[in-house]
mmCIF file of C-alpha atoms and ligand atoms in Angstrom:
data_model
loop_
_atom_site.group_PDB
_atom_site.id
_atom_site.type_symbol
_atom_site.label_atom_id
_atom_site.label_comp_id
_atom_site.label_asym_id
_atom_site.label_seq_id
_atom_site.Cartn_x
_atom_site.Cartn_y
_atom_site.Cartn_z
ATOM 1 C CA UNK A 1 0.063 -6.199 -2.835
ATOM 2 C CA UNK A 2 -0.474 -3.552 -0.459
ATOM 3 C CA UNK A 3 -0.029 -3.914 3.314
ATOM 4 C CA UNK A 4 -0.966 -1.567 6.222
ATOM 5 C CA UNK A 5 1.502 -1.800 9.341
ATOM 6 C CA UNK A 6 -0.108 -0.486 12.432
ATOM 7 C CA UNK A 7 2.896 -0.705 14.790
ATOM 8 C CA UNK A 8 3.950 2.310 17.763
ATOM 9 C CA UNK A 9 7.319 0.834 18.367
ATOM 10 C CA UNK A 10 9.250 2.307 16.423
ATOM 11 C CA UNK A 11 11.900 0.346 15.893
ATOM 12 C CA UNK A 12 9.784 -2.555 15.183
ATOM 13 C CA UNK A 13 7.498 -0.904 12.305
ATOM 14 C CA UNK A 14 10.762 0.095 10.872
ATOM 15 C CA UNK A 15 12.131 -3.337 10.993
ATOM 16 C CA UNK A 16 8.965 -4.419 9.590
ATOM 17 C CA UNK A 17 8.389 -2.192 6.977
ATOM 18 C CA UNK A 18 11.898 -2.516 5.386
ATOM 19 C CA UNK A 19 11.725 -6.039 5.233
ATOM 20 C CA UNK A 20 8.592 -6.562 3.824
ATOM 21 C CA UNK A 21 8.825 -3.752 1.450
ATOM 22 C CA UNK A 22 12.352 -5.269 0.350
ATOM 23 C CA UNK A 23 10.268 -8.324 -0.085
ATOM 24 C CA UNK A 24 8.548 -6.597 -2.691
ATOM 25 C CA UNK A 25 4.970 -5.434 -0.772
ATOM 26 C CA UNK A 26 3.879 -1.988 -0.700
ATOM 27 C CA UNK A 27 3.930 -1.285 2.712
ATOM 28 C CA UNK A 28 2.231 2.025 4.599
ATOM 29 C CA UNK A 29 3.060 2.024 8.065
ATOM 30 C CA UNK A 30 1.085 3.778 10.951
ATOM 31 C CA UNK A 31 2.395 4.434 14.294
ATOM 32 C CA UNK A 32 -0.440 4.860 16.299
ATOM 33 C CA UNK A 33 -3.876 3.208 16.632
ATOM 34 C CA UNK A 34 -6.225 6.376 15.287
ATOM 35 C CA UNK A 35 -3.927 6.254 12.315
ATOM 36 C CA UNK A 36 -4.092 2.788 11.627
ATOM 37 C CA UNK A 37 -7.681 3.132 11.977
ATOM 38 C CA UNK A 38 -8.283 5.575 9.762
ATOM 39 C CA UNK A 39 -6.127 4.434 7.452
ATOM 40 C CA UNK A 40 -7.223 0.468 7.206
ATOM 41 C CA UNK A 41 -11.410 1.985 7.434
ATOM 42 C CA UNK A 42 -10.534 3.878 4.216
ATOM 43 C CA UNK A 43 -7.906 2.556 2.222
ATOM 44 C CA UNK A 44 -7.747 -1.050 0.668
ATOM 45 C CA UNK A 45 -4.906 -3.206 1.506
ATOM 46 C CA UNK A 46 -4.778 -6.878 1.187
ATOM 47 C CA UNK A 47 -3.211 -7.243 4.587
ATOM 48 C CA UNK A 48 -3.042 -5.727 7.689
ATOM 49 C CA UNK A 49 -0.272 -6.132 10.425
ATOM 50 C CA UNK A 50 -1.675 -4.993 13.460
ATOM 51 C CA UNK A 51 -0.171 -4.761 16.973
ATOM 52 C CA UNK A 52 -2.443 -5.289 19.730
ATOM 53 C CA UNK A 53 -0.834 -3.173 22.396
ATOM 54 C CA UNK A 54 -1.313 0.531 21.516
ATOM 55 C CA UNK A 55 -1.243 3.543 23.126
ATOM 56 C CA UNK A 56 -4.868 4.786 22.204
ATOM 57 C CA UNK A 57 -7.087 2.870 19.917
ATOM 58 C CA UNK A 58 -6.092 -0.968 20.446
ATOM 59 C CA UNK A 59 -5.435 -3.536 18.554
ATOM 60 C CA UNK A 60 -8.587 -5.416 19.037
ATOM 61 C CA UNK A 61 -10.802 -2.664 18.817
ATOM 62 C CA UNK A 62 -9.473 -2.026 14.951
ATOM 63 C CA UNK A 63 -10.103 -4.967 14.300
ATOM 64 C CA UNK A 64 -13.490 -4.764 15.461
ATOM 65 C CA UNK A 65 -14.132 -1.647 13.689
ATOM 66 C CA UNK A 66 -12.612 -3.796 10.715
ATOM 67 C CA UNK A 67 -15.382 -6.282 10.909
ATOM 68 C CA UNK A 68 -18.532 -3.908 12.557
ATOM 69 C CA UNK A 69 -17.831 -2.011 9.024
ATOM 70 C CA UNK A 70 -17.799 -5.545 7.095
ATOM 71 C CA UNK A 71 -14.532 -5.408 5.801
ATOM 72 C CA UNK A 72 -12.744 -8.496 5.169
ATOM 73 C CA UNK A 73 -9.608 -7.467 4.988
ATOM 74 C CA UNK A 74 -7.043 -10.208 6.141
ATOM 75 C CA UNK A 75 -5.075 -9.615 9.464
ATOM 76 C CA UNK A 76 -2.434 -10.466 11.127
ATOM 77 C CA UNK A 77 -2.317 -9.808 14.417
ATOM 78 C CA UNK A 78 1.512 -8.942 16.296
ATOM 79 C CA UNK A 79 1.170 -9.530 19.848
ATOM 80 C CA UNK A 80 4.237 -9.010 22.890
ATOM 81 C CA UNK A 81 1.361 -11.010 24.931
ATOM 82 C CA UNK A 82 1.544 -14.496 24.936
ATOM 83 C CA UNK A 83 -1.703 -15.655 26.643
ATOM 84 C CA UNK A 84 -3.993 -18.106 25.641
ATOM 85 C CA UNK A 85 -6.884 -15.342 26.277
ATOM 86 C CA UNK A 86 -5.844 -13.242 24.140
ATOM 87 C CA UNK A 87 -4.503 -15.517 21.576
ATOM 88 C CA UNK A 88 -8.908 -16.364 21.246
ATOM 89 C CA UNK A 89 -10.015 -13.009 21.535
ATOM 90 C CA UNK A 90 -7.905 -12.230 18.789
ATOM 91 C CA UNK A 91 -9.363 -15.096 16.804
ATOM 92 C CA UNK A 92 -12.870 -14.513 17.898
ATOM 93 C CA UNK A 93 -12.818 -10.921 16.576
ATOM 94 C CA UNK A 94 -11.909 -12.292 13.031
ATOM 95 C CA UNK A 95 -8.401 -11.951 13.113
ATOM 96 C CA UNK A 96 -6.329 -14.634 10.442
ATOM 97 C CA UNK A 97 -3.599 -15.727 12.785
ATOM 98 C CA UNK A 98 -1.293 -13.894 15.043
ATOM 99 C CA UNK A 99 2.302 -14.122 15.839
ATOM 100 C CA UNK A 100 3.629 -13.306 19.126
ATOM 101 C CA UNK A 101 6.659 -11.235 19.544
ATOM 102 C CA UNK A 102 9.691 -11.884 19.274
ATOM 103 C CA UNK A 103 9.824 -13.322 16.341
ATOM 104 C CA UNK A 104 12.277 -13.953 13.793
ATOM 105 C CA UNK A 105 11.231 -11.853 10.362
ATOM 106 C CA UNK A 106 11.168 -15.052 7.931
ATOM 107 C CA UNK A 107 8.418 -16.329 10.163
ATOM 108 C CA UNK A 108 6.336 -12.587 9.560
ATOM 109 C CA UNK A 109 6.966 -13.081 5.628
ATOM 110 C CA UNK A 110 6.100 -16.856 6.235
ATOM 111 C CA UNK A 111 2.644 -15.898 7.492
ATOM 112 C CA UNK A 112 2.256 -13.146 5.374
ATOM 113 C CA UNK A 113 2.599 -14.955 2.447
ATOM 114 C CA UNK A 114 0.621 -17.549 3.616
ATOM 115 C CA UNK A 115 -2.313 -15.022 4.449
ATOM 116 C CA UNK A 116 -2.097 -13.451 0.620
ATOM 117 C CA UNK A 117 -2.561 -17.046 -0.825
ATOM 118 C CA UNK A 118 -5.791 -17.120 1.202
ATOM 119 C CA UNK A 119 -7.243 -14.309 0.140
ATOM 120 C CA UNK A 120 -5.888 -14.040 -3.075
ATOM 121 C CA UNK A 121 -8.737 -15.987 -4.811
ATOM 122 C CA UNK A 122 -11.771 -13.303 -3.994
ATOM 123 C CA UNK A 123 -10.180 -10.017 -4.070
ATOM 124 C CA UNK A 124 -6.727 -9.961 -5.916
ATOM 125 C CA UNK A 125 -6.451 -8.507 -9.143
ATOM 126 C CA UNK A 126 -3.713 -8.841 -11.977
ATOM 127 C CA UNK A 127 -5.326 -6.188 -13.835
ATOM 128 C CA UNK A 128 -5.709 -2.190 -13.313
ATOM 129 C CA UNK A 129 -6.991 -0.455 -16.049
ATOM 130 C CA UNK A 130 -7.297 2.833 -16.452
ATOM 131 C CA UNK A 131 -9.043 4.395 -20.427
ATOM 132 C CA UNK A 132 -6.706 2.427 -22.880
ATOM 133 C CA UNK A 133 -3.855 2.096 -20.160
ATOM 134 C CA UNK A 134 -3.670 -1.200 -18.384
ATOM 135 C CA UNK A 135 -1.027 -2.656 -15.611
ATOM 136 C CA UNK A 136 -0.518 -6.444 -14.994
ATOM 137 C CA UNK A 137 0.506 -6.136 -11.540
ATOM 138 C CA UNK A 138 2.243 -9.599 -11.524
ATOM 139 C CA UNK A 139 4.530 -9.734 -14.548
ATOM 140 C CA UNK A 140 4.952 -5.727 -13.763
ATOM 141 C CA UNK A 141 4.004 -4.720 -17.540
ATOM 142 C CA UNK A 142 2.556 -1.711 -18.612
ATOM 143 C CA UNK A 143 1.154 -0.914 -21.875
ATOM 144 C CA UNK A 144 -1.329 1.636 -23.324
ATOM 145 C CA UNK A 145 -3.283 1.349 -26.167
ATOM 146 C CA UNK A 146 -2.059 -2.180 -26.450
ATOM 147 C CA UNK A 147 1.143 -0.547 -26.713
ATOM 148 C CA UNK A 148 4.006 -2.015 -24.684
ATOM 149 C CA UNK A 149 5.583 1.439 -22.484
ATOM 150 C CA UNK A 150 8.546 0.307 -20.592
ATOM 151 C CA UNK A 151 9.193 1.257 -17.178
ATOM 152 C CA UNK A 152 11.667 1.231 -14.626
ATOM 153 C CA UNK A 153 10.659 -0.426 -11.152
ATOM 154 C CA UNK A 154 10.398 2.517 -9.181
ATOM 155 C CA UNK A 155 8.362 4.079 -12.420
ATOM 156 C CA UNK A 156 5.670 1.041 -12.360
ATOM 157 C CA UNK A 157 5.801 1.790 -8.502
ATOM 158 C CA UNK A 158 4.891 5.565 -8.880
ATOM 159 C CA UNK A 159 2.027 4.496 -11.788
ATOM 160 C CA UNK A 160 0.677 1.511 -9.406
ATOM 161 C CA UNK A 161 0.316 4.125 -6.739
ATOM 162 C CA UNK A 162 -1.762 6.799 -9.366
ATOM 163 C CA UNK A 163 -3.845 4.602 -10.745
ATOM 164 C CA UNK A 164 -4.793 2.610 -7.603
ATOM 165 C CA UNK A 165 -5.857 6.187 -6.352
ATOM 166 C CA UNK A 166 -6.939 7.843 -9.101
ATOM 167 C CA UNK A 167 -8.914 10.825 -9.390
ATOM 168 C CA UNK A 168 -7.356 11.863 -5.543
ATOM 169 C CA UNK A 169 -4.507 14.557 -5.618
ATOM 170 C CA UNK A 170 -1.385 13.386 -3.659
ATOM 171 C CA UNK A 171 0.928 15.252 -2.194
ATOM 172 C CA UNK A 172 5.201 14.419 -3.077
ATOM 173 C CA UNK A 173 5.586 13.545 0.661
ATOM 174 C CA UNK A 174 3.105 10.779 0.199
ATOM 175 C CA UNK A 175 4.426 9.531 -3.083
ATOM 176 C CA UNK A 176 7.777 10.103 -1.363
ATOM 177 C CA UNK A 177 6.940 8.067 1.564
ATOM 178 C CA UNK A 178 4.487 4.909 -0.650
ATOM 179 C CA UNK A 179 6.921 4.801 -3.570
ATOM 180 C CA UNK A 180 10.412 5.757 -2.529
ATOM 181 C CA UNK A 181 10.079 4.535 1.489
ATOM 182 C CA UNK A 182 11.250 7.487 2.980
ATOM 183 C CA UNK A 183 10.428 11.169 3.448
ATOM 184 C CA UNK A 184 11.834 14.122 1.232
ATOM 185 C CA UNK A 185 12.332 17.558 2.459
ATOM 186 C CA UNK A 186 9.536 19.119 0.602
ATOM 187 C CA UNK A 187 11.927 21.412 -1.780
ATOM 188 C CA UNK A 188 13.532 18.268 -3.535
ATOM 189 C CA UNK A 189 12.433 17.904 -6.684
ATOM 190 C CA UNK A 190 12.799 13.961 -7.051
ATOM 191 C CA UNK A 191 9.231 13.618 -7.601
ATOM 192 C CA UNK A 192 8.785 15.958 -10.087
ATOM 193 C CA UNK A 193 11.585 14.675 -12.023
ATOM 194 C CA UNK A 194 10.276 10.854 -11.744
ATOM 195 C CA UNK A 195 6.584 12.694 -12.603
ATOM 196 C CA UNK A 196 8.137 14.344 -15.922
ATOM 197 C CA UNK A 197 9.324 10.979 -17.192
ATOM 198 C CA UNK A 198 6.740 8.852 -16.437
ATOM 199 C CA UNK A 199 4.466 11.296 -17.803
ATOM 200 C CA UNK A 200 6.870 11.710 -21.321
ATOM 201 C CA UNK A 201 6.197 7.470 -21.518
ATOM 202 C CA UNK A 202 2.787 7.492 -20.563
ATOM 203 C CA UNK A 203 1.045 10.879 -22.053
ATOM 204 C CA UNK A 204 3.220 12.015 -24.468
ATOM 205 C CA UNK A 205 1.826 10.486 -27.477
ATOM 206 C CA UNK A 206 -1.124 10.302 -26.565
ATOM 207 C CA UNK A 207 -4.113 13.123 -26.704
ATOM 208 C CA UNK A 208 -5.996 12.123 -23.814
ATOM 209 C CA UNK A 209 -3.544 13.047 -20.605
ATOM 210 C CA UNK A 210 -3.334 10.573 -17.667
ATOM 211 C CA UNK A 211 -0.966 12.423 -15.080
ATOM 212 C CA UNK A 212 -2.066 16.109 -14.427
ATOM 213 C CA UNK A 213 -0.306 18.396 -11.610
ATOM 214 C CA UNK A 214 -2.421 20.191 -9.102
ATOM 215 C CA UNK A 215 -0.407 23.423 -8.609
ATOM 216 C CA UNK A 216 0.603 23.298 -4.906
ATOM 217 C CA UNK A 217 -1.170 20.097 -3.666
ATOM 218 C CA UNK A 218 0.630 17.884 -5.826
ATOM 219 C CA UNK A 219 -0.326 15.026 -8.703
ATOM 220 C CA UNK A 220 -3.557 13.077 -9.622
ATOM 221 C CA UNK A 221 -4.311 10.639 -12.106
ATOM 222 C CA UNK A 222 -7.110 10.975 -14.056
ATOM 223 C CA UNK A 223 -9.181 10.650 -17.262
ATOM 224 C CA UNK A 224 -9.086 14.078 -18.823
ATOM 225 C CA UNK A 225 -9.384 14.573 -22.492
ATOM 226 C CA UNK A 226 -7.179 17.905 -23.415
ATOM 227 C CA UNK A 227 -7.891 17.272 -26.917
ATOM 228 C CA UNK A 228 -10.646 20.343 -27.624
HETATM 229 CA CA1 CA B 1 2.860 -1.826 20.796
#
């Protein structure tokens, strides 16, 4: 399940993001409104968290992008103001419930969760397929070619990420930051080492390659047969 974070207080999207990434989700967080924005007009997540009070785009206004662009996606609105006006214009705009601030973080995962099982029935999906390789996202299995490929949990992490974005190149600070939760300087090689061994499980045996490098930019998955 993915989840987009739009929160500017720092402190708080950090709070945020840890738990609910901890809680299993894969979170991106943005701290600002143009890249929340951006990010939930392009990207498909299942949630998003979205603070009202920003300081450029706000709150309401994404989600009325959101909506204008007839996207669906399920939000939560976080809000530090607790008025009955805003509480409706929230609603009105097509938000899926709110939750004023303070609050304590087993109430965010309680909503969350509760959110997920709402949408769940039109848009989630237990399967990704990719050619002959296929993730079940809930029991965390890969196999390829109907052959079982076991992976560690930061390896099905890494794949999820590919092959939910496939065919785009991204860049080891991105992986870094969606798979790992935090940012590498760019000379570690941490990705590249977690690339070469999901790649000697996934491609190895196989003639048509999944995982390709773009020299300098970073990786891509994609269907490419290297076999002529
Ligand atoms: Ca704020």
């Amino acid at each position: 399940m993915r989840l987009l974070v739009v929160e500017d207080e720092i402190k708080t999207g950090d709070y945020i993001r840890q738990g609910l990434t901890e809680a299993g989700f894969m979170v991106t967080l943005a701290r600002n409104g143009l890249d929340g924005h951006h990010l939930a007009m392009t990207e498909s997540f299942d949630l998003v968290l979205l603070d009202v009070m920003l300081p450029d785009i706000d709150g309401f206004r994404i989600l009325q992008s959101l909506r204008e662009a007839g996207r669906q996606t399920a939000v939560l609105f976080l809000t530090a103001r607790d008025s009955v006006d805003d509480r409706v214009k929230g609603l009105e705009l097509g938000a899926d419930d709110y939750l004023v601030k303070p609050f304590a973080f087993s109430e965010l995962l309680a909503r969350v969760r509760t959110l997920l099982r709402r949408s769940v029935v039109p848009v989630f999906t237990e399967y990704l397929t990719v050619s002959d390789l296929t993730l079940d996202l809930p029991r965390r299995r890969a196999t390829r070619a109907e052959r079982k490929i076991n992976l560690s949990h930061k390896e099905f992490c890494l794949l999820e990420l590919l092959v939910r974005r496939q065919g785009e190149v991204l860049p080891r600070t991105l992986i870094a930051s969606q798979v790992w939760d935090m940012n590498f300087d760019s000379d570690t090689n941490v990705i590249d080492v977690a690339i070469r061994r999901l790649r000697a499980k996934i491609d190895d045996n196989f003639p048509t390659k999944l995982i390709h490098t773009v020299r300098g930019m970073g990786y891509k998955l994609e269907v490419e047969d290297e076999t002529t």
